[in-house]
Coordinates of C-alpha atoms and ligand atoms in Angstrom, one line a residue:
M1 CA 32.8 7.5 -14.2
F2 CA 29.5 6.9 -12.7
D3 CA 25.9 7.8 -13.7
L4 CA 24.9 9.4 -10.6
I5 CA 26.3 10.0 -7.0
I6 CA 24.4 11.1 -3.9
K7 CA 26.3 12.9 -1.6
N8 CA 26.2 13.0 2.0
A9 CA 23.0 10.8 2.4
T10 CA 21.9 9.4 5.8
L11 CA 21.5 5.9 5.2
P12 CA 18.2 4.1 5.9
D13 CA 19.7 2.7 9.0
E14 CA 20.3 5.7 10.5
T15 CA 23.7 5.3 11.9
S16 CA 26.1 6.4 8.9
R17 CA 26.3 8.9 6.3
A18 CA 27.6 8.2 2.9
D19 CA 27.8 8.7 -0.8
I20 CA 25.9 6.5 -2.8
A21 CA 27.5 5.7 -6.5
C22 CA 25.2 4.3 -9.2
V23 CA 26.2 2.8 -12.7
D24 CA 24.2 0.9 -15.3
G25 CA 21.1 1.0 -13.1
H26 CA 22.6 -0.5 -9.9
I27 CA 24.1 0.8 -6.9
A28 CA 27.8 0.5 -7.3
A29 CA 29.1 1.8 -4.0
I30 CA 28.4 3.1 -0.8
E31 CA 31.5 4.8 1.1
P32 CA 32.0 7.7 3.1
H33 CA 33.3 10.0 0.7
I34 CA 33.2 9.2 -3.2
A35 CA 35.7 11.3 -5.5
A36 CA 35.3 9.5 -8.6
Q37 CA 33.2 11.7 -11.1
A38 CA 29.9 11.3 -12.2
Q39 CA 27.2 12.4 -14.8
E40 CA 24.8 13.4 -12.3
V41 CA 25.5 14.6 -8.7
V42 CA 22.7 15.2 -6.3
E43 CA 23.7 16.8 -2.9
A44 CA 21.7 15.1 -0.1
D45 CA 22.7 17.4 2.4
G46 CA 22.7 15.0 5.1
Y47 CA 19.2 14.0 4.5
L48 CA 17.4 10.3 4.6
V49 CA 17.8 8.4 1.5
S50 CA 15.2 5.9 1.5
P51 CA 14.5 2.7 -1.1
P52 CA 11.1 3.8 -2.9
F53 CA 7.8 3.4 -1.2
V54 CA 5.9 0.3 -1.9
D55 CA 2.3 0.1 -2.1
P56 CA 1.1 -3.4 -1.5
H57 CA -2.6 -2.9 -2.0
F58 CA -4.3 -0.3 -4.3
H59 CA -7.2 -0.4 -7.1
M60 CA -6.0 1.5 -9.9
D61 CA -9.1 0.7 -12.1
A62 CA -11.1 2.7 -9.7
T63 CA -8.7 5.5 -8.7
L64 CA -9.6 9.1 -9.4
S65 CA -13.0 8.5 -10.4
L66 CA -14.2 10.1 -7.3
G67 CA -18.0 11.7 -8.2
Q68 CA -18.5 9.4 -11.1
P69 CA -21.4 8.8 -11.7
R70 CA -22.2 10.1 -7.9
M71 CA -20.9 10.4 -4.5
N72 CA -21.0 7.7 -1.9
V73 CA -23.5 9.3 0.5
S74 CA -23.6 6.7 3.2
G75 CA -19.6 6.1 2.9
T76 CA -19.4 2.7 3.7
L77 CA -17.9 -0.2 2.0
L78 CA -21.1 -1.8 0.6
E79 CA -22.3 1.5 -1.0
G80 CA -18.8 1.9 -2.4
I81 CA -19.0 -1.6 -4.0
A82 CA -22.8 -0.5 -5.2
L83 CA -21.5 2.4 -6.6
W84 CA -18.5 1.0 -8.5
G85 CA -21.1 -1.4 -9.9
E86 CA -22.8 1.8 -11.3
L87 CA -19.4 3.0 -12.8
K88 CA -18.2 -0.1 -14.3
P89 CA -20.5 -0.5 -17.5
I90 CA -20.7 3.2 -18.6
Q91 CA -16.5 3.4 -18.3
S92 CA -14.4 2.8 -21.4
V93 CA -10.8 1.0 -21.5
D94 CA -9.5 4.4 -22.6
D95 CA -11.1 6.0 -19.4
I96 CA -9.5 3.8 -16.8
I97 CA -6.2 4.1 -18.8
T98 CA -6.4 8.0 -18.7
R99 CA -6.9 7.9 -14.9
A100 CA -4.3 5.2 -13.9
L101 CA -1.6 6.8 -15.9
R102 CA -2.1 10.0 -13.9
Y103 CA -2.2 8.2 -10.9
C104 CA 1.1 6.5 -11.8
D105 CA 2.6 10.2 -12.4
L106 CA 1.2 11.6 -9.1
A107 CA 2.6 8.2 -7.4
V108 CA 6.1 8.3 -8.6
S109 CA 6.5 12.2 -7.8
M110 CA 5.6 10.6 -4.5
G111 CA 8.3 8.4 -4.4
L112 CA 6.5 5.2 -5.2
G113 CA 8.5 2.6 -7.0
A114 CA 6.1 -0.2 -6.9
I115 CA 2.4 -0.8 -6.7
R116 CA 0.4 -4.0 -6.4
S117 CA -3.2 -3.3 -7.5
H118 CA -6.5 -5.4 -7.7
V119 CA -8.0 -5.4 -10.6
D120 CA -11.8 -5.9 -10.6
V121 CA -12.7 -9.2 -13.0
C122 CA -16.3 -8.9 -12.7
D123 CA -16.9 -7.6 -16.0
D124 CA -17.3 -9.8 -19.0
D125 CA -15.6 -7.3 -21.1
L126 CA -12.6 -7.4 -18.4
K127 CA -12.2 -3.8 -19.7
G128 CA -10.1 -3.1 -16.2
V129 CA -7.7 -5.9 -17.1
Q130 CA -7.2 -4.6 -20.5
A131 CA -6.7 -1.5 -19.5
L132 CA -4.5 -2.2 -16.4
L133 CA -2.1 -4.3 -18.4
E134 CA -1.7 -1.8 -20.9
V135 CA -1.0 0.7 -18.1
K136 CA 1.5 -1.9 -16.7
K137 CA 3.3 -2.1 -19.8
Q138 CA 3.7 1.7 -20.1
V139 CA 4.9 2.4 -16.6
A140 CA 7.5 -0.5 -16.6
P141 CA 10.4 1.8 -16.9
Y142 CA 9.6 3.8 -14.0
L143 CA 7.0 2.1 -11.8
D144 CA 6.7 -1.6 -10.9
L145 CA 3.0 -2.6 -11.3
Q146 CA 1.6 -6.2 -9.9
L147 CA -1.7 -7.1 -11.0
V148 CA -4.2 -9.4 -8.6
A149 CA -7.2 -10.4 -10.4
F150 CA -10.0 -9.3 -8.1
P151 CA -13.4 -10.7 -8.3
Q152 CA -15.2 -7.7 -6.6
D153 CA -18.4 -9.3 -6.4
G154 CA -17.5 -13.0 -5.4
V155 CA -16.0 -15.7 -7.3
L156 CA -18.9 -17.9 -6.6
R157 CA -21.6 -15.4 -6.0
D158 CA -21.1 -14.0 -9.3
P159 CA -22.0 -16.3 -12.2
T160 CA -19.0 -15.3 -14.7
A161 CA -16.5 -14.6 -12.0
M162 CA -14.4 -17.7 -12.2
Q163 CA -14.4 -17.9 -15.8
N164 CA -13.4 -14.2 -16.0
L165 CA -10.9 -14.4 -13.2
L166 CA -9.3 -17.4 -15.1
R167 CA -9.2 -15.5 -18.6
A168 CA -7.5 -12.4 -16.7
L169 CA -4.9 -14.9 -15.7
D170 CA -4.5 -16.2 -18.9
M171 CA -4.0 -12.3 -20.1
G172 CA -1.2 -12.1 -18.0
V173 CA -2.6 -10.9 -14.6
D174 CA 0.2 -11.8 -11.8
I175 CA -2.0 -12.9 -8.8
V176 CA -4.8 -14.7 -7.9
G177 CA -7.4 -12.5 -5.7
G178 CA -10.5 -13.2 -3.6
I179 CA -13.0 -11.8 -1.3
P180 CA -14.7 -14.7 0.8
H181 CA -16.7 -12.4 3.3
F182 CA -18.6 -11.0 0.3
E183 CA -19.7 -14.7 -0.8
R184 CA -23.2 -15.6 0.1
T185 CA -22.4 -17.8 3.1
M186 CA -19.7 -18.4 5.6
A187 CA -19.2 -22.1 4.0
D188 CA -19.1 -20.4 0.1
G189 CA -16.5 -18.2 1.3
A190 CA -14.5 -20.7 2.5
E191 CA -15.0 -23.0 -0.4
S192 CA -14.1 -19.8 -2.6
V193 CA -10.9 -19.9 -0.9
R194 CA -10.0 -23.6 -1.2
Q195 CA -11.0 -22.9 -5.0
L196 CA -8.9 -19.9 -5.5
C197 CA -5.5 -21.6 -3.9
E198 CA -5.7 -24.5 -6.0
I199 CA -5.9 -22.1 -9.0
A200 CA -2.9 -20.7 -7.8
A201 CA -1.0 -23.7 -6.6
E202 CA -1.7 -25.2 -10.3
R203 CA -0.4 -22.4 -11.5
G204 CA 2.6 -21.2 -9.8
L205 CA 1.1 -18.1 -8.8
M206 CA 0.8 -16.1 -5.6
V207 CA -2.3 -15.2 -3.6
D208 CA -3.6 -11.7 -2.2
M209 CA -7.2 -11.7 -1.0
H210 CA -9.6 -9.3 0.8
C211 CA -10.1 -11.5 3.5
D212 CA -12.7 -10.5 6.7
E213 CA -13.0 -6.7 5.6
S214 CA -15.8 -6.9 8.3
D215 CA -16.3 -6.2 11.9
D216 CA -18.0 -9.7 12.2
P217 CA -15.8 -11.4 15.0
L218 CA -17.0 -14.4 13.2
S219 CA -15.9 -13.8 9.9
R220 CA -12.8 -16.3 10.0
H221 CA -11.7 -16.8 6.4
I222 CA -8.3 -16.2 7.3
E223 CA -8.2 -19.3 9.4
T224 CA -9.3 -21.3 5.8
L225 CA -6.4 -19.0 4.1
A226 CA -3.9 -20.2 6.4
F227 CA -5.0 -23.9 6.2
E228 CA -5.7 -24.0 2.2
T229 CA -1.6 -21.9 2.0
R230 CA -0.1 -25.0 4.4
R231 CA -2.0 -27.5 2.5
L232 CA -1.1 -26.9 -0.8
G233 CA 2.7 -25.6 0.2
L234 CA 1.9 -21.9 -0.9
Q235 CA 4.1 -20.6 2.1
G236 CA 5.6 -17.5 1.7
R237 CA 3.4 -16.8 -1.4
V238 CA 0.0 -15.8 0.2
T239 CA -1.2 -12.5 1.7
G240 CA -4.7 -11.9 3.7
S241 CA -5.4 -8.2 3.0
H242 CA -7.5 -5.8 5.5
L243 CA -8.2 -8.9 8.1
T244 CA -10.1 -6.1 10.2
S245 CA -12.7 -8.9 11.8
M246 CA -9.5 -9.7 13.8
H247 CA -9.8 -6.4 15.5
S248 CA -13.2 -8.0 16.9
M249 CA -12.5 -11.4 17.4
D250 CA -12.3 -13.1 20.7
N251 CA -8.7 -12.9 22.4
Y252 CA -8.8 -16.9 23.0
Y253 CA -9.5 -17.6 19.4
V254 CA -7.0 -15.2 18.2
S255 CA -4.2 -17.0 20.1
K256 CA -4.9 -19.7 18.4
L257 CA -5.2 -18.3 15.0
I258 CA -1.7 -16.0 14.9
P259 CA 0.1 -19.3 15.1
L260 CA -1.6 -20.9 12.3
M261 CA -0.8 -18.0 10.2
V262 CA 2.8 -18.0 11.3
E263 CA 2.9 -21.7 10.4
A264 CA 1.5 -20.9 6.8
G265 CA 4.0 -17.9 6.6
V266 CA 0.6 -16.0 5.4
H267 CA 1.6 -12.0 5.1
A268 CA -0.7 -9.3 6.3
I269 CA -1.6 -6.4 4.7
P270 CA -3.9 -3.7 6.9
N271 CA -5.1 -0.6 5.1
P272 CA -5.0 2.0 7.6
L273 CA -6.6 5.1 5.7
I274 CA -9.3 2.9 4.5
N275 CA -9.9 0.6 7.5
I276 CA -10.6 3.7 9.8
M277 CA -13.1 5.1 7.9
L278 CA -15.1 2.0 6.9
Q279 CA -15.1 0.4 10.0
G280 CA -17.2 0.5 12.9
R281 CA -20.0 2.1 10.9
H282 CA -22.5 0.2 12.2
D283 CA -21.2 1.1 16.1
T284 CA -22.8 3.6 18.3
Y285 CA -20.3 4.3 20.9
P286 CA -17.8 3.0 22.0
K287 CA -16.6 2.8 18.3
R288 CA -14.5 -0.1 17.3
R289 CA -11.4 1.1 15.1
G290 CA -11.1 -1.9 12.7
Q291 CA -7.7 -2.0 12.2
T292 CA -6.3 -5.2 12.2
R293 CA -4.2 -6.3 15.3
V294 CA -0.6 -5.0 13.7
P295 CA 1.7 -5.2 16.6
Q296 CA 0.7 -8.7 17.8
L297 CA 0.7 -9.9 14.1
R298 CA 4.3 -8.5 13.8
D299 CA 5.6 -9.5 17.0
A300 CA 4.3 -13.3 16.1
G301 CA 6.6 -12.7 13.0
I302 CA 4.3 -12.3 10.3
T303 CA 5.5 -9.7 7.5
V304 CA 3.2 -6.7 7.7
G305 CA 3.0 -4.2 5.2
F306 CA 0.5 -1.1 4.8
G307 CA -1.7 -0.3 1.8
S308 CA -3.4 2.6 0.8
D309 CA -6.1 1.1 -1.1
C310 CA -8.0 3.8 -2.5
V311 CA -7.3 7.7 -3.7
M312 CA -10.5 9.6 -4.7
D313 CA -12.6 6.7 -5.9
P314 CA -16.0 5.3 -4.4
W315 CA -14.7 4.3 -1.4
Y316 CA -12.3 7.0 -0.3
S317 CA -12.8 10.6 -1.5
L318 CA -9.3 11.7 -0.1
G319 CA -5.7 10.4 -0.3
R320 CA -2.8 11.5 -2.6
A321 CA -0.2 8.8 -3.1
D322 CA 1.7 9.5 0.1
M323 CA 2.5 6.5 2.0
L324 CA 3.9 8.4 4.8
D325 CA 0.0 9.4 5.0
V326 CA -0.3 5.5 5.3
A327 CA 2.1 5.0 7.9
A328 CA 1.1 8.0 10.2
M329 CA -2.4 6.6 10.1
G330 CA -1.1 3.2 10.9
L331 CA 1.0 4.5 13.5
H332 CA -2.0 6.1 15.1
V333 CA -4.8 3.7 15.3
G334 CA -2.4 1.0 16.1
Q335 CA -0.9 3.1 19.0
L336 CA 2.7 2.2 17.8
S337 CA 4.2 5.0 19.3
S338 CA 7.5 3.9 20.8
R339 CA 10.4 5.1 18.6
A340 CA 11.0 1.6 17.6
D341 CA 7.6 1.2 16.5
M342 CA 7.2 4.4 14.7
A343 CA 10.8 3.4 12.7
W344 CA 8.6 0.4 12.0
C345 CA 5.7 1.8 10.5
F346 CA 8.3 3.2 7.7
D347 CA 9.3 0.2 7.1
A348 CA 5.8 -1.2 6.8
V349 CA 5.5 1.4 3.3
T350 CA 8.8 0.3 2.4
A351 CA 10.9 -2.5 3.1
N352 CA 8.1 -5.0 4.5
S353 CA 5.9 -4.1 1.3
A354 CA 8.7 -4.8 -1.1
A355 CA 9.4 -8.1 0.7
I356 CA 5.7 -9.2 0.5
M357 CA 5.3 -8.3 -3.2
G358 CA 9.1 -10.6 -3.7
L359 CA 10.7 -7.5 -5.3
E360 CA 14.3 -8.0 -6.1
G361 CA 17.0 -5.9 -5.7
Y362 CA 15.2 -3.9 -3.2
G363 CA 16.9 -2.2 -0.8
I364 CA 20.2 0.6 -0.3
A365 CA 23.0 -1.8 -0.8
K366 CA 25.7 -2.2 -3.1
G367 CA 24.5 -4.3 -6.2
N368 CA 20.8 -3.7 -5.5
K369 CA 18.5 -1.6 -8.0
A370 CA 19.5 2.0 -7.9
N371 CA 15.9 2.8 -7.0
M372 CA 15.4 5.4 -4.1
V373 CA 13.9 8.4 -2.7
L374 CA 15.3 11.5 -1.4
L375 CA 13.4 12.6 1.5
Q376 CA 13.9 16.2 3.4
A377 CA 13.8 14.4 6.8
Q378 CA 17.0 13.4 9.0
D379 CA 15.4 9.9 10.2
K380 CA 12.0 7.8 9.4
I381 CA 10.4 9.4 12.3
E382 CA 10.7 12.9 11.1
A383 CA 9.7 11.7 7.7
I384 CA 6.5 10.3 8.9
R385 CA 6.0 13.4 11.2
L386 CA 6.6 15.8 8.7
R387 CA 5.0 13.7 5.5
A388 CA 8.6 14.7 4.3
H389 CA 8.9 16.4 1.1
R390 CA 10.5 14.6 -1.8
L391 CA 13.6 16.2 -3.0
A392 CA 14.4 13.5 -5.5
V393 CA 13.1 10.4 -6.9
I394 CA 15.9 8.2 -8.7
R395 CA 14.9 5.1 -10.9
A396 CA 17.5 3.0 -12.2
G397 CA 20.2 5.5 -11.3
R398 CA 18.4 8.6 -12.9
V399 CA 16.6 11.2 -11.2
I400 CA 13.0 11.2 -12.5
A401 CA 11.2 14.0 -10.3
R402 CA 12.9 16.6 -8.6
N403 CA 11.5 19.4 -6.0
A404 CA 12.8 22.3 -4.5
P405 CA 13.2 22.0 -0.7
V406 CA 10.5 23.6 1.3
V407 CA 10.9 25.6 4.4
T408 CA 10.9 23.4 7.2
D409 CA 11.9 24.8 10.6
L410 CA 9.5 22.4 12.3
M411 CA 12.8 20.1 11.8
L412 CA 15.2 22.4 14.0
P413 CA 15.3 23.4 17.2
G414 CA 14.5 26.8 18.8
R415 CA 12.0 29.4 17.2
P416 CA 11.3 29.7 13.4
P417 CA 13.5 32.5 12.6
H418 CA 11.1 33.9 9.3
V419 CA 8.0 34.2 12.3
N420 CA 7.6 37.5 14.2
A421 CA 5.2 36.1 16.8
A422 CA 5.3 39.3 18.8
S423 CA 3.7 41.1 16.1
Y424 CA 0.8 39.3 16.4
A425 CA 0.8 39.8 20.3
P426 CA -2.7 41.7 21.4
K427 CA -1.7 45.6 21.5
P428 CA -1.9 47.2 25.0
A429 CA -5.6 48.7 25.8
K430 CA -5.3 52.4 25.0
T431 CA -6.4 54.4 28.2
Ligands
ZN1 ZN1 -8.8 -3.2 -1.7

């Protein structure tokens, strides 16, 4: 007797259909026809079953705070940071917990199974840290939440940021963050990278820095991040988030830089929705796109995962926890239009991001965790094209969210049968 069987699912490799049986929170069998009984059966009807979406870059302490205490009028990164500075002193730990839990519910309903959230430590009360550690505990049964100690105002620029960051790590925050391009000088930025990587090395932690989120081609902190990663033996544990300055860098310099990143095993997390919204703001025309060099990084062998970064907060007033929106934007901005490239964009919001986060037992394979999402799409590309409906979200072998199928005649060849276009045709003029 199994706990759950998903019948007739298209597997992520898209070459075969199978039944997936789950027991004790794990995938017990993947076979063409499983005849055994199960407590619960989900009919996939040939639709795609994917491992859950993974968001490797988010700000859960700020999410759903849109309009508090005011809107970001210029729409820029810097006004967003200033606005967040106005909200921090007037929000409570409970405010942050309420918003974050609401977001987690939304995220799970959209098929997200894991989120890496930065949490601002530039607050002497560490309200965000207190709140998100509590949220992490509460959501653990249904959502993996990793927390990054993020010194939003600069770990060297803000007088108490370093001690607060260390306190946050002592309290149980998982990962060391940073923001070298926001320090006062390039030299301070490089020094911040050195100090933060040393903290990670001493404590055996991962590193994930907001790195070069700028249109300045001379913002080269990723070079220092790769150098320190290698010097301290942190290969495979370090991520550069955003890396937007790379969009504007000199090609010759990039031809030297990317091999250094490969050598250091540094991962990359572009955030397509936010990067296309915030970068190029000082340009007239032509306007730069700002997204880092996704195909070049990928082709060099760097693990690239797409993050969503923000949903309804001081930096971004849209968003709905839909990683397929993120994949679609990354696809368009990166001009990743071949069939293989489009399918890769789906991997960038699933398997690649899971690898960056170091998630164990991830993926549709026997013995792995029975965490899945059933999408109303026939393959990865169709999932992105349609922002596919989530028919069922499965965690530890139990259905935790379910939606009825929607009418999606866009999937079928021929004309949608429920549209009578002829009735809208212009009537012949009366003579
Ligand atoms: Zn961010």
